[in-house]
PDB file of C-alpha atoms in Angstrom:
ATOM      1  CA  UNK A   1      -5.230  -3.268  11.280  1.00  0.00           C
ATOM      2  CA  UNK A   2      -5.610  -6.800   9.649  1.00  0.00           C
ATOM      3  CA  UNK A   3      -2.298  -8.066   8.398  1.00  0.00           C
ATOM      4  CA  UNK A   4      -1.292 -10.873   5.278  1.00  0.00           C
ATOM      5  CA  UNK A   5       1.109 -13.105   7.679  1.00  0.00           C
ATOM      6  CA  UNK A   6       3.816 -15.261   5.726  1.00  0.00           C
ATOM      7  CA  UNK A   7       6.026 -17.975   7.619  1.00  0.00           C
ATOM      8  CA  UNK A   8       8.736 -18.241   7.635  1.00  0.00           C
ATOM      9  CA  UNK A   9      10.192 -15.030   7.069  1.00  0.00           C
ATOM     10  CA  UNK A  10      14.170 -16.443   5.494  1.00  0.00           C
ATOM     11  CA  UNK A  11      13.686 -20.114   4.529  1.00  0.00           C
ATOM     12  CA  UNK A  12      16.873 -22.092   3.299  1.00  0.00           C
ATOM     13  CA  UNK A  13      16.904 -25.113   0.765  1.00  0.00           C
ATOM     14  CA  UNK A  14      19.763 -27.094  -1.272  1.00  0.00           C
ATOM     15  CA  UNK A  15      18.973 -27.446  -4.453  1.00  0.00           C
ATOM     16  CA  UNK A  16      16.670 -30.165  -5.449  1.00  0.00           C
ATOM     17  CA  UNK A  17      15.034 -29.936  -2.379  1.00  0.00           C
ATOM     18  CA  UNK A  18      10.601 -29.175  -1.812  1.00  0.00           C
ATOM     19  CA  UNK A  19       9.588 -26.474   0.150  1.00  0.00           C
ATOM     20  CA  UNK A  20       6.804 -24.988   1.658  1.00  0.00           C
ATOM     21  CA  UNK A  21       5.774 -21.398   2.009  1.00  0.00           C
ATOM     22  CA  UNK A  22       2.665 -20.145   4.227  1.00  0.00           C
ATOM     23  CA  UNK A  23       0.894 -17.778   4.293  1.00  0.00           C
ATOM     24  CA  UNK A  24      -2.355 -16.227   6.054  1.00  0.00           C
ATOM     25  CA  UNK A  25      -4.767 -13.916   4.122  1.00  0.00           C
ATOM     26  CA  UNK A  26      -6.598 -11.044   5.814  1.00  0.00           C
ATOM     27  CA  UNK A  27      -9.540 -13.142   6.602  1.00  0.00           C
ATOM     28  CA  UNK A  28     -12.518 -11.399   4.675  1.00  0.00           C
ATOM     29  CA  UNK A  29     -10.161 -11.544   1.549  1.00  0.00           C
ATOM     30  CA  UNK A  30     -11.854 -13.340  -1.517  1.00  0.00           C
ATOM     31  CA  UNK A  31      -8.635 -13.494  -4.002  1.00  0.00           C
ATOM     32  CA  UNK A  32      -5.210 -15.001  -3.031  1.00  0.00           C
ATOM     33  CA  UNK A  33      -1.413 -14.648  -4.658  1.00  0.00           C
ATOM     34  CA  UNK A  34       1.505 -15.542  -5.057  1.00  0.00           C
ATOM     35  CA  UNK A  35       4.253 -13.076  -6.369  1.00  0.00           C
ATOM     36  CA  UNK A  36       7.948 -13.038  -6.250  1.00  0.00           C
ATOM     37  CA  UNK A  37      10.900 -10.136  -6.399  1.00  0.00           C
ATOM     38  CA  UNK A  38      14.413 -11.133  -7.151  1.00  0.00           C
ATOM     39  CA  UNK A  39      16.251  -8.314  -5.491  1.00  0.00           C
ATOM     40  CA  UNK A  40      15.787  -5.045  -7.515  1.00  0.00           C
ATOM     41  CA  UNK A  41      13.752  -6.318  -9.807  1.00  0.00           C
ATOM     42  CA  UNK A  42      10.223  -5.832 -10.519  1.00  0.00           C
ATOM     43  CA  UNK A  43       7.537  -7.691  -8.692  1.00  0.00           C
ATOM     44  CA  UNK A  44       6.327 -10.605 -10.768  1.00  0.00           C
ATOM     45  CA  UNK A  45       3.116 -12.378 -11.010  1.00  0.00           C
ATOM     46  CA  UNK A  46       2.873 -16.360 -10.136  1.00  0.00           C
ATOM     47  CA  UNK A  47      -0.357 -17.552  -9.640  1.00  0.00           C
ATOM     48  CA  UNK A  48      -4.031 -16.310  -8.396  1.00  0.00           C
ATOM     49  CA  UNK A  49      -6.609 -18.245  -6.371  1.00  0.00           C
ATOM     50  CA  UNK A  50     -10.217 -17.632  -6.243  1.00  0.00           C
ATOM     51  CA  UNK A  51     -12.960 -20.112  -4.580  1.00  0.00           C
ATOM     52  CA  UNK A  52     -10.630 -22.979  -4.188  1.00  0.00           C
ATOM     53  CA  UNK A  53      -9.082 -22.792  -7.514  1.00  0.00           C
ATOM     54  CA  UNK A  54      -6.392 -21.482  -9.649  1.00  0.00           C
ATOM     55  CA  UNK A  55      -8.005 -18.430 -11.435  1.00  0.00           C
ATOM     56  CA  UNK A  56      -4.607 -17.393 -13.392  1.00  0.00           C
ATOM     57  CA  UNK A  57      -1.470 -18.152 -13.484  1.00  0.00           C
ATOM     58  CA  UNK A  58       2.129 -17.103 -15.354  1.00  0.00           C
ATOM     59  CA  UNK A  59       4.531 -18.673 -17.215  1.00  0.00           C
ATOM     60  CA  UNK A  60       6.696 -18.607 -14.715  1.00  0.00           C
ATOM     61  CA  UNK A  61       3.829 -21.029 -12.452  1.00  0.00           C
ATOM     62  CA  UNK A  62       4.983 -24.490 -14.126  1.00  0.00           C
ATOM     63  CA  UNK A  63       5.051 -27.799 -12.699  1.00  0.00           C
ATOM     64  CA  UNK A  64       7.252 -27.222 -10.238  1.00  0.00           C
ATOM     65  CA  UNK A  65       4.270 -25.295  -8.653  1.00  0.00           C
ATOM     66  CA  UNK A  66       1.524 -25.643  -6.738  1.00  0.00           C
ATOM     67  CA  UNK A  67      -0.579 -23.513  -4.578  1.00  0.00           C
ATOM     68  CA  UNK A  68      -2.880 -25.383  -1.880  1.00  0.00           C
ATOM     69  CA  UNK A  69      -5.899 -23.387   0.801  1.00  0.00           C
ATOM     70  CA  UNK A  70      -5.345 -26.529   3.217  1.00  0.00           C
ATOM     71  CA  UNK A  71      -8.239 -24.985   5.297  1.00  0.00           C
ATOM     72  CA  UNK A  72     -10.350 -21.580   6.003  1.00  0.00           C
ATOM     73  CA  UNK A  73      -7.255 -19.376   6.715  1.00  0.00           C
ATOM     74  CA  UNK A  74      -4.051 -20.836   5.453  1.00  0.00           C
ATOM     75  CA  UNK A  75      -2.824 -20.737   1.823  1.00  0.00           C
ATOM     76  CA  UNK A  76       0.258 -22.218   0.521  1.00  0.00           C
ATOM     77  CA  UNK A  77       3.106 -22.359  -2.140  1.00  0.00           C
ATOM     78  CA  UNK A  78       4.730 -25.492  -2.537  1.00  0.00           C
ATOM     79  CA  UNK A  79       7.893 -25.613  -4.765  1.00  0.00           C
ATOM     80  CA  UNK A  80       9.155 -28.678  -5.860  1.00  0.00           C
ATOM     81  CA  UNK A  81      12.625 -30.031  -6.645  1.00  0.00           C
ATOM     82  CA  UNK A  82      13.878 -26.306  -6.325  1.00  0.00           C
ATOM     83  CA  UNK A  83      16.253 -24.475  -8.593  1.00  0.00           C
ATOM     84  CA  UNK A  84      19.552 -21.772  -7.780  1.00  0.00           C
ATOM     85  CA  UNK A  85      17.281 -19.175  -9.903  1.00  0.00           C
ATOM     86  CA  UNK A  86      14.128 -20.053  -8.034  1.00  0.00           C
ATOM     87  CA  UNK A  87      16.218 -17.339  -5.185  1.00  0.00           C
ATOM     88  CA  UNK A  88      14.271 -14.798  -4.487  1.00  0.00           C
ATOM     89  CA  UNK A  89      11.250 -12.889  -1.944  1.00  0.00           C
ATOM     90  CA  UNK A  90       8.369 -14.806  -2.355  1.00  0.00           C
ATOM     91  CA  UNK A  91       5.392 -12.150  -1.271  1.00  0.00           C
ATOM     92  CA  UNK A  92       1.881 -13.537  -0.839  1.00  0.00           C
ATOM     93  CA  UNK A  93      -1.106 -11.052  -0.903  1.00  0.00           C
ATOM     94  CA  UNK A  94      -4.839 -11.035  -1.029  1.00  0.00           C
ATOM     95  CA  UNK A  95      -7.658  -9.082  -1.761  1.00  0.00           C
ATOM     96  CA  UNK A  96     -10.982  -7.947  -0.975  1.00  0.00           C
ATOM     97  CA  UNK A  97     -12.190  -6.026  -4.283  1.00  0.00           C
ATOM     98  CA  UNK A  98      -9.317  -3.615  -5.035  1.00  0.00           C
ATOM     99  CA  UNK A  99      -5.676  -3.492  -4.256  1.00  0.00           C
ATOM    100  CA  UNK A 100      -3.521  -5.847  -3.067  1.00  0.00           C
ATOM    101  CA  UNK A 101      -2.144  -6.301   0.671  1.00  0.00           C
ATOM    102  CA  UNK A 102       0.843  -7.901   0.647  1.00  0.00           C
ATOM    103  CA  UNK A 103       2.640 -10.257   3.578  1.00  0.00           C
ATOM    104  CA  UNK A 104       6.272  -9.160   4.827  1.00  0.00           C
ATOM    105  CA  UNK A 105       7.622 -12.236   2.282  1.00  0.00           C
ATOM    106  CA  UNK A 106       9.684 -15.115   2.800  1.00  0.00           C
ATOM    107  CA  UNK A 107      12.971 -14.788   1.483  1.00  0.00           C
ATOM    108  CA  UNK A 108      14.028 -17.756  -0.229  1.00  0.00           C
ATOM    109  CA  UNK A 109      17.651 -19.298  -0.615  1.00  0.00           C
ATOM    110  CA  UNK A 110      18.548 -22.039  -2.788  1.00  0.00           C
ATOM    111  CA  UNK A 111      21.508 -23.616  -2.374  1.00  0.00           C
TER     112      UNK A 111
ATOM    113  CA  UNK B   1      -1.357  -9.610 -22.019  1.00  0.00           C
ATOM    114  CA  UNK B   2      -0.850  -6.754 -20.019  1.00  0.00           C
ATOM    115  CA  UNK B   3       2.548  -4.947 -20.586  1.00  0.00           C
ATOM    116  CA  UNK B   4       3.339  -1.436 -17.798  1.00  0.00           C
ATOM    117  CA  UNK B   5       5.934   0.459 -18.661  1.00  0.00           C
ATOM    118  CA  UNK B   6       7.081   2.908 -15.762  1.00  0.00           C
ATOM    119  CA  UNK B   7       9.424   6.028 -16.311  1.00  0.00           C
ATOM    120  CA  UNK B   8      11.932   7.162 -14.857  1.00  0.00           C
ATOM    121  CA  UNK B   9      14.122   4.350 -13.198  1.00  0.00           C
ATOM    122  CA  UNK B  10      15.459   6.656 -10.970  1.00  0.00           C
ATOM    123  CA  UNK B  11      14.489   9.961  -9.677  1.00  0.00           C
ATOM    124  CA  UNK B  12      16.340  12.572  -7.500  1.00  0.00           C
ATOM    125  CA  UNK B  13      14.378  15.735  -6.191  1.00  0.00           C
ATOM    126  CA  UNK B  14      14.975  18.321  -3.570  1.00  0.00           C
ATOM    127  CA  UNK B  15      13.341  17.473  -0.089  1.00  0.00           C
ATOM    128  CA  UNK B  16      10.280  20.442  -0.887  1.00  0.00           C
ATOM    129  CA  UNK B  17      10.370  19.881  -4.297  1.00  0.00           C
ATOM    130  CA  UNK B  18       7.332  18.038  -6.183  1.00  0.00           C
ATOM    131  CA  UNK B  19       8.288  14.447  -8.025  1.00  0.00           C
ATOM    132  CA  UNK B  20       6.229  12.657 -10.576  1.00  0.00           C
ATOM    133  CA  UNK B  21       6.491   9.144 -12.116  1.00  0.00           C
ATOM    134  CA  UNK B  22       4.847   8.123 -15.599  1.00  0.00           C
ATOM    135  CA  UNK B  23       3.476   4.846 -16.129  1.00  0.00           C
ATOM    136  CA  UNK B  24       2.039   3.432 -19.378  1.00  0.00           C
ATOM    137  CA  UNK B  25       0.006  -0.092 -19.770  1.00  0.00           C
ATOM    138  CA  UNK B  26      -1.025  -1.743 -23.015  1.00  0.00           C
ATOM    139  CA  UNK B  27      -4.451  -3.161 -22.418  1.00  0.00           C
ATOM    140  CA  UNK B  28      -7.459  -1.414 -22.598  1.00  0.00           C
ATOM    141  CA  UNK B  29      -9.511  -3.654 -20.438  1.00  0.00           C
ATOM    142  CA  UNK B  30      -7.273  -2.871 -17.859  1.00  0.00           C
ATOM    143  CA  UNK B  31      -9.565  -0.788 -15.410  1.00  0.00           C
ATOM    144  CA  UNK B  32      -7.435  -0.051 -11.828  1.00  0.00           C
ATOM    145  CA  UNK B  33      -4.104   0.950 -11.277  1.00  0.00           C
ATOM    146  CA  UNK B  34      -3.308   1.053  -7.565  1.00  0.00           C
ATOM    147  CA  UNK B  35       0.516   2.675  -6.993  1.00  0.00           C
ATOM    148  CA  UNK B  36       2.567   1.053  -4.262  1.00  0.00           C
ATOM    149  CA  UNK B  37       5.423   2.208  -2.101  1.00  0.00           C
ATOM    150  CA  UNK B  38       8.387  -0.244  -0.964  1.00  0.00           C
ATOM    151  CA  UNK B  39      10.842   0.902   1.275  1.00  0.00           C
ATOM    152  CA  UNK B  40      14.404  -1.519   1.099  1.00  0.00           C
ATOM    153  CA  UNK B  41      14.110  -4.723   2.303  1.00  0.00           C
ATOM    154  CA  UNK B  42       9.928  -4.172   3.245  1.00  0.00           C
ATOM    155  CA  UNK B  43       6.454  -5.385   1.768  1.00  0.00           C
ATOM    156  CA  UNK B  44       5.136  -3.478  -1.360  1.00  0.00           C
ATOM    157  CA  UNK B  45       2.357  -1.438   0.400  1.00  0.00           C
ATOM    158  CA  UNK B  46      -0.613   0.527  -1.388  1.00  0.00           C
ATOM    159  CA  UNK B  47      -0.156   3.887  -1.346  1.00  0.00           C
ATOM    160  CA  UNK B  48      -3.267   5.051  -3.531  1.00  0.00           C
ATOM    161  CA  UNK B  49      -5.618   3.798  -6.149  1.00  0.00           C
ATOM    162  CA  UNK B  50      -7.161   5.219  -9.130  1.00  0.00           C
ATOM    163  CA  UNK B  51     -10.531   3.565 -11.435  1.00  0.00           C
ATOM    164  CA  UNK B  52     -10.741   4.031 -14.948  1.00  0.00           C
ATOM    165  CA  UNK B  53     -14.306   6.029 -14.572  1.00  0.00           C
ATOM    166  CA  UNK B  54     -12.088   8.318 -12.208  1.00  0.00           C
ATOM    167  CA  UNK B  55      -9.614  11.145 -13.947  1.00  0.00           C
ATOM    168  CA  UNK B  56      -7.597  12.082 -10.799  1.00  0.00           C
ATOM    169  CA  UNK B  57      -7.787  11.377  -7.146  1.00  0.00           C
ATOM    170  CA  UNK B  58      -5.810  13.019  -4.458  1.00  0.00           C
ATOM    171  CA  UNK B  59      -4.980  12.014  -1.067  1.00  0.00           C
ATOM    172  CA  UNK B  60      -2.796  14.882   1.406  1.00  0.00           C
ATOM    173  CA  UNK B  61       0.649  15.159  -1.128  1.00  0.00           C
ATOM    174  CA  UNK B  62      -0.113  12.431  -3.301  1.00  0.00           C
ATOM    175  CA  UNK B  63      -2.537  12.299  -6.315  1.00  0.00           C
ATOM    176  CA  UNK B  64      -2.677   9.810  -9.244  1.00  0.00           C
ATOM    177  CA  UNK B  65      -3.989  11.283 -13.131  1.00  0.00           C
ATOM    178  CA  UNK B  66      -5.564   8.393 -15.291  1.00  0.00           C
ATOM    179  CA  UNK B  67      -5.618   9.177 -18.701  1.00  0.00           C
ATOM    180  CA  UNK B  68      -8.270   6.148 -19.806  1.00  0.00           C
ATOM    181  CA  UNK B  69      -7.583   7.392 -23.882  1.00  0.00           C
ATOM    182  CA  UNK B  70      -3.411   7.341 -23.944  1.00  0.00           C
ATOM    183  CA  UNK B  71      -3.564   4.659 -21.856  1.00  0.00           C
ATOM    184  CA  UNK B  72      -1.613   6.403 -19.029  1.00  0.00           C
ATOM    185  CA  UNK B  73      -1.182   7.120 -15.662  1.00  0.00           C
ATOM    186  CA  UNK B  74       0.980   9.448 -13.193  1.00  0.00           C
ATOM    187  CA  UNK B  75       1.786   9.589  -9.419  1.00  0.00           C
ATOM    188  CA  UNK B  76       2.404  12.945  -7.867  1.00  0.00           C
ATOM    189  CA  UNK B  77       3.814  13.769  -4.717  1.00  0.00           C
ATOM    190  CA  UNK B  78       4.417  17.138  -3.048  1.00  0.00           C
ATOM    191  CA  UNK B  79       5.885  18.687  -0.991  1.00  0.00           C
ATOM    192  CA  UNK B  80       8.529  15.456  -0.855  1.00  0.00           C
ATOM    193  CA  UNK B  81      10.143  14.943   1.721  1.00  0.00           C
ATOM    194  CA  UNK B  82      13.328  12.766   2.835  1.00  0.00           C
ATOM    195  CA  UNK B  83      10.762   9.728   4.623  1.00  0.00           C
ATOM    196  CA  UNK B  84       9.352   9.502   0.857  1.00  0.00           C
ATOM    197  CA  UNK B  85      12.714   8.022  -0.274  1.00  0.00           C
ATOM    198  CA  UNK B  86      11.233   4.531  -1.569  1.00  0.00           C
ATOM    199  CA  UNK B  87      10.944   2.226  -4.891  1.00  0.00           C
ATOM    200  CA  UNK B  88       7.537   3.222  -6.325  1.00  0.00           C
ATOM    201  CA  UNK B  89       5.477   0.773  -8.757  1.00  0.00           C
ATOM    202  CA  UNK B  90       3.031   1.424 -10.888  1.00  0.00           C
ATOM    203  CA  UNK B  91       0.456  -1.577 -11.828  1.00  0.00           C
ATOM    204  CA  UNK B  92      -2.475  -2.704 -13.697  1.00  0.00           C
ATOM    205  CA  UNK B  93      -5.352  -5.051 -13.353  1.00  0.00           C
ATOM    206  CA  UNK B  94      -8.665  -5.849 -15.297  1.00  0.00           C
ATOM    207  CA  UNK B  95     -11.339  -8.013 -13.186  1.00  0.00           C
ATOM    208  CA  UNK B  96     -11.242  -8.784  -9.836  1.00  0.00           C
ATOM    209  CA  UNK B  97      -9.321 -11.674  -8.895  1.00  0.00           C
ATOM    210  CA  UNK B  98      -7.272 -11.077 -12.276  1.00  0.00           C
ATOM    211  CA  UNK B  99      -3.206 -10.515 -12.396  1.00  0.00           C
ATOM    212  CA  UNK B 100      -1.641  -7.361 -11.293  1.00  0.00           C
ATOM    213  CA  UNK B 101       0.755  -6.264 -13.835  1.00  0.00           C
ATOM    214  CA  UNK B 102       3.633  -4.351 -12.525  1.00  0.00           C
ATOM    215  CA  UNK B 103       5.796  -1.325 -13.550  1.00  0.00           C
ATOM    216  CA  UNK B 104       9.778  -1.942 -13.374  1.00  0.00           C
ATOM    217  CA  UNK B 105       9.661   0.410 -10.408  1.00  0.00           C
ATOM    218  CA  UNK B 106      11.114   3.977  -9.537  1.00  0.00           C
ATOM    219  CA  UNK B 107      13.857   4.990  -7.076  1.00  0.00           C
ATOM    220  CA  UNK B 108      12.998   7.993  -5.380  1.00  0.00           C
ATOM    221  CA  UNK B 109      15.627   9.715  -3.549  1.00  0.00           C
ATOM    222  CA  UNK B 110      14.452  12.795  -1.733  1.00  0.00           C
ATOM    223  CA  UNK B 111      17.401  15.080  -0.645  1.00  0.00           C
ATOM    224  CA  UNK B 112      17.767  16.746   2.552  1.00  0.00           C
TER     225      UNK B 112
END
Protein backbone atom coordinates (compact mmCIF):
# COMPACT_ATOMS: atom_id res chain seq x y z
CA UNK A 1 0.00 0.00 0.00
CA UNK A 2 1.39 3.50 -1.05
CA UNK A 3 2.91 5.28 1.89
CA UNK A 4 3.49 9.48 2.71
CA UNK A 5 7.43 9.05 3.58
CA UNK A 6 8.92 11.93 5.87
CA UNK A 7 12.84 12.20 6.54
CA UNK A 8 14.14 12.37 8.93
CA UNK A 9 12.14 10.78 11.42
CA UNK A 10 13.84 12.91 15.01
CA UNK A 11 15.67 15.98 13.65
CA UNK A 12 17.66 18.19 16.24
CA UNK A 13 18.33 22.07 15.96
CA UNK A 14 19.71 24.91 18.46
CA UNK A 15 17.79 27.59 18.44
CA UNK A 16 18.19 30.08 15.73
CA UNK A 17 19.14 27.55 13.52
CA UNK A 18 17.13 26.61 9.57
CA UNK A 19 15.95 23.38 9.00
CA UNK A 20 14.64 21.26 6.55
CA UNK A 21 11.89 18.71 6.66
CA UNK A 22 11.03 16.18 3.65
CA UNK A 23 8.68 14.63 2.77
CA UNK A 24 7.28 12.27 -0.16
CA UNK A 25 3.54 12.29 -1.13
CA UNK A 26 1.76 9.15 -2.32
CA UNK A 27 2.49 9.86 -5.88
CA UNK A 28 -1.07 10.23 -7.55
CA UNK A 29 -1.82 12.75 -4.64
CA UNK A 30 -3.02 16.25 -5.98
CA UNK A 31 -3.04 18.29 -2.45
CA UNK A 32 -0.02 18.51 -0.05
CA UNK A 33 0.34 19.56 3.94
CA UNK A 34 1.92 20.44 6.43
CA UNK A 35 0.54 19.91 10.05
CA UNK A 36 2.09 19.80 13.41
CA UNK A 37 1.16 18.09 17.07
CA UNK A 38 2.86 19.32 20.15
CA UNK A 39 2.59 16.26 22.30
CA UNK A 40 -1.08 15.75 23.43
CA UNK A 41 -2.34 18.32 21.75
CA UNK A 42 -4.54 18.55 18.87
CA UNK A 43 -3.26 18.30 15.36
CA UNK A 44 -2.91 21.75 13.86
CA UNK A 45 -3.10 23.05 10.42
CA UNK A 46 0.11 24.90 8.71
CA UNK A 47 -0.08 25.25 5.26
CA UNK A 48 -1.73 23.49 1.98
CA UNK A 49 -0.24 23.14 -1.51
CA UNK A 50 -2.07 22.64 -4.64
CA UNK A 51 -0.47 22.91 -8.36
CA UNK A 52 2.73 24.44 -7.24
CA UNK A 53 1.29 26.90 -4.92
CA UNK A 54 0.23 27.73 -1.50
CA UNK A 55 -3.62 27.17 -1.55
CA UNK A 56 -4.10 28.04 2.39
CA UNK A 57 -2.34 28.60 5.03
CA UNK A 58 -2.69 29.40 9.13
CA UNK A 59 -1.69 31.84 11.30
CA UNK A 60 0.60 29.88 12.66
CA UNK A 61 2.45 29.65 8.70
CA UNK A 62 4.39 33.14 9.08
CA UNK A 63 7.58 34.14 7.72
CA UNK A 64 9.50 31.88 9.29
CA UNK A 65 7.84 29.42 6.77
CA UNK A 66 8.08 28.15 3.66
CA UNK A 67 6.97 25.12 1.87
CA UNK A 68 8.92 24.21 -1.52
CA UNK A 69 7.84 20.85 -4.32
CA UNK A 70 11.68 20.98 -5.43
CA UNK A 71 10.62 18.38 -8.12
CA UNK A 72 7.76 15.67 -9.14
CA UNK A 73 7.88 13.73 -5.80
CA UNK A 74 9.49 15.65 -3.01
CA UNK A 75 7.81 18.40 -0.94
CA UNK A 76 9.36 20.36 1.74
CA UNK A 77 9.08 22.51 4.98
CA UNK A 78 11.72 24.81 5.57
CA UNK A 79 11.80 26.63 8.99
CA UNK A 80 13.84 29.42 9.44
CA UNK A 81 15.75 30.90 12.38
CA UNK A 82 13.82 28.30 14.63
CA UNK A 83 12.18 28.90 17.96
CA UNK A 84 12.09 26.57 21.62
CA UNK A 85 8.11 26.56 20.92
CA UNK A 86 8.52 25.66 17.28
CA UNK A 87 9.12 21.74 19.32
CA UNK A 88 6.93 19.58 18.17
CA UNK A 89 5.83 16.39 15.37
CA UNK A 90 5.77 17.91 12.24
CA UNK A 91 3.31 15.38 10.09
CA UNK A 92 3.11 15.91 6.33
CA UNK A 93 0.10 14.37 4.41
CA UNK A 94 -1.50 14.44 1.04
CA UNK A 95 -4.45 13.76 -0.73
CA UNK A 96 -6.16 12.42 -3.61
CA UNK A 97 -9.92 13.76 -3.25
CA UNK A 98 -10.89 12.82 0.33
CA UNK A 99 -9.04 12.16 3.49
CA UNK A 100 -5.81 12.74 4.41
CA UNK A 101 -2.76 10.14 4.57
CA UNK A 102 -0.43 11.18 6.79
CA UNK A 103 3.67 10.42 6.93
CA UNK A 104 5.10 8.77 10.28
CA UNK A 105 6.34 12.70 11.19
CA UNK A 106 9.52 14.13 12.02
CA UNK A 107 9.86 14.95 15.46
CA UNK A 108 11.39 18.16 15.92
CA UNK A 109 13.73 19.45 18.84
CA UNK A 110 14.77 22.88 19.34
CA UNK A 111 17.33 23.57 21.44
CA UNK B 1 -13.27 29.79 10.03
CA UNK B 2 -13.91 26.43 10.89
CA UNK B 3 -14.13 25.74 14.71
CA UNK B 4 -14.67 21.36 15.84
CA UNK B 5 -15.45 20.84 19.03
CA UNK B 6 -15.02 17.05 20.11
CA UNK B 7 -16.59 15.51 23.39
CA UNK B 8 -15.52 13.67 25.66
CA UNK B 9 -11.68 14.18 26.35
CA UNK B 10 -11.47 11.00 27.73
CA UNK B 11 -13.45 7.90 27.56
CA UNK B 12 -13.27 4.57 29.53
CA UNK B 13 -15.54 1.55 28.41
CA UNK B 14 -15.60 -2.12 29.10
CA UNK B 15 -13.65 -4.28 26.45
CA UNK B 16 -17.45 -5.56 24.80
CA UNK B 17 -19.00 -2.56 25.58
CA UNK B 18 -20.03 0.05 22.70
CA UNK B 19 -18.18 3.76 22.90
CA UNK B 20 -19.24 6.86 21.11
CA UNK B 21 -17.55 10.27 20.62
CA UNK B 22 -19.52 13.61 19.69
CA UNK B 23 -18.07 16.09 17.53
CA UNK B 24 -19.55 19.49 16.60
CA UNK B 25 -18.12 22.02 13.73
CA UNK B 26 -19.26 25.57 13.09
CA UNK B 27 -19.31 26.00 9.36
CA UNK B 28 -21.87 25.02 7.21
CA UNK B 29 -19.87 24.76 4.07
CA UNK B 30 -18.02 22.28 5.71
CA UNK B 31 -19.00 19.05 3.65
CA UNK B 32 -16.57 15.82 4.91
CA UNK B 33 -15.60 14.78 8.13
CA UNK B 34 -13.20 11.84 7.94
CA UNK B 35 -12.45 10.39 11.80
CA UNK B 36 -8.88 9.31 12.46
CA UNK B 37 -7.28 6.92 14.89
CA UNK B 38 -3.68 7.61 16.52
CA UNK B 39 -2.19 5.16 18.56
CA UNK B 40 0.87 6.84 21.09
CA UNK B 41 3.70 7.94 19.49
CA UNK B 42 2.16 6.85 15.61
CA UNK B 43 0.74 8.75 12.43
CA UNK B 44 -2.96 9.95 12.63
CA UNK B 45 -4.51 7.28 10.29
CA UNK B 46 -8.14 7.41 8.66
CA UNK B 47 -10.30 5.25 10.13
CA UNK B 48 -13.66 6.19 8.22
CA UNK B 49 -15.25 9.00 6.34
CA UNK B 50 -18.61 10.40 6.15
CA UNK B 51 -20.16 13.21 3.14
CA UNK B 52 -22.61 15.63 3.99
CA UNK B 53 -25.25 14.06 1.27
CA UNK B 54 -24.59 10.79 3.42
CA UNK B 55 -26.58 10.36 7.02
CA UNK B 56 -24.60 7.34 8.36
CA UNK B 57 -22.06 4.96 7.03
CA UNK B 58 -20.85 1.84 8.67
CA UNK B 59 -17.84 -0.14 8.24
CA UNK B 60 -17.53 -3.86 10.51
CA UNK B 61 -17.80 -2.06 14.39
CA UNK B 62 -17.44 1.35 13.39
CA UNK B 63 -20.09 3.75 11.90
CA UNK B 64 -20.09 7.59 11.73
CA UNK B 65 -23.92 9.66 11.99
CA UNK B 66 -23.77 13.16 10.19
CA UNK B 67 -26.33 15.30 11.26
CA UNK B 68 -25.91 18.06 8.16
CA UNK B 69 -28.87 20.43 10.22
CA UNK B 70 -27.17 20.52 14.03
CA UNK B 71 -24.13 20.61 12.51
CA UNK B 72 -22.93 17.32 14.12
CA UNK B 73 -21.30 14.27 13.88
CA UNK B 74 -20.63 10.89 15.96
CA UNK B 75 -18.21 7.89 15.78
CA UNK B 76 -19.43 4.56 17.01
CA UNK B 77 -17.61 1.61 17.76
CA UNK B 78 -18.77 -1.82 18.95
CA UNK B 79 -18.07 -4.38 20.26
CA UNK B 80 -14.63 -2.43 21.61
CA UNK B 81 -12.12 -4.09 22.27
CA UNK B 82 -8.64 -3.56 24.20
CA UNK B 83 -6.51 -3.03 20.43
CA UNK B 84 -9.11 0.02 20.04
CA UNK B 85 -7.35 1.85 22.92
CA UNK B 86 -6.24 5.06 20.79
CA UNK B 87 -6.66 9.09 20.65
CA UNK B 88 -9.58 9.55 18.22
CA UNK B 89 -10.11 12.98 16.18
CA UNK B 90 -12.80 14.20 14.70
CA UNK B 91 -12.28 16.82 11.64
CA UNK B 92 -13.76 18.97 9.08
CA UNK B 93 -13.08 20.18 5.62
CA UNK B 94 -15.00 22.18 2.84
CA UNK B 95 -13.34 21.90 -0.83
CA UNK B 96 -10.81 19.80 -1.84
CA UNK B 97 -7.44 20.92 -1.25
CA UNK B 98 -8.99 23.16 1.67
CA UNK B 99 -7.80 22.91 5.60
CA UNK B 100 -8.75 20.07 7.75
CA UNK B 101 -10.02 21.35 10.93
CA UNK B 102 -9.43 19.13 13.83
CA UNK B 103 -11.28 18.02 17.03
CA UNK B 104 -9.12 18.29 20.43
CA UNK B 105 -9.10 14.50 20.31
CA UNK B 106 -10.52 11.57 22.55
CA UNK B 107 -8.69 9.04 24.74
CA UNK B 108 -10.18 5.82 24.48
CA UNK B 109 -9.25 3.32 26.96
CA UNK B 110 -10.85 -0.04 26.40
CA UNK B 111 -10.63 -2.32 29.54
CA UNK B 112 -9.80 -5.84 29.59
Amino acid sequence: EPEVTQTPSHQVTQMGQEVILRCVPISNHLYFYWYRQILGQKVEFLVSFYNNEISEKSEIFDDQFSVERPDGSNFTLKIRSTKLEDSAMYFCASSERGGLFFGSGTQLSVL
Amino acid sequence: GENVEQHPSTLSVQEGDSAVIKCTYSDSASNYFPWYKQELGKRPQLIIDIRSNVGEKKDQRIAVTLNKTAKHFSLHITETQPEDSAVYFCAASGNYGQNFVFGPGTRLSVLP
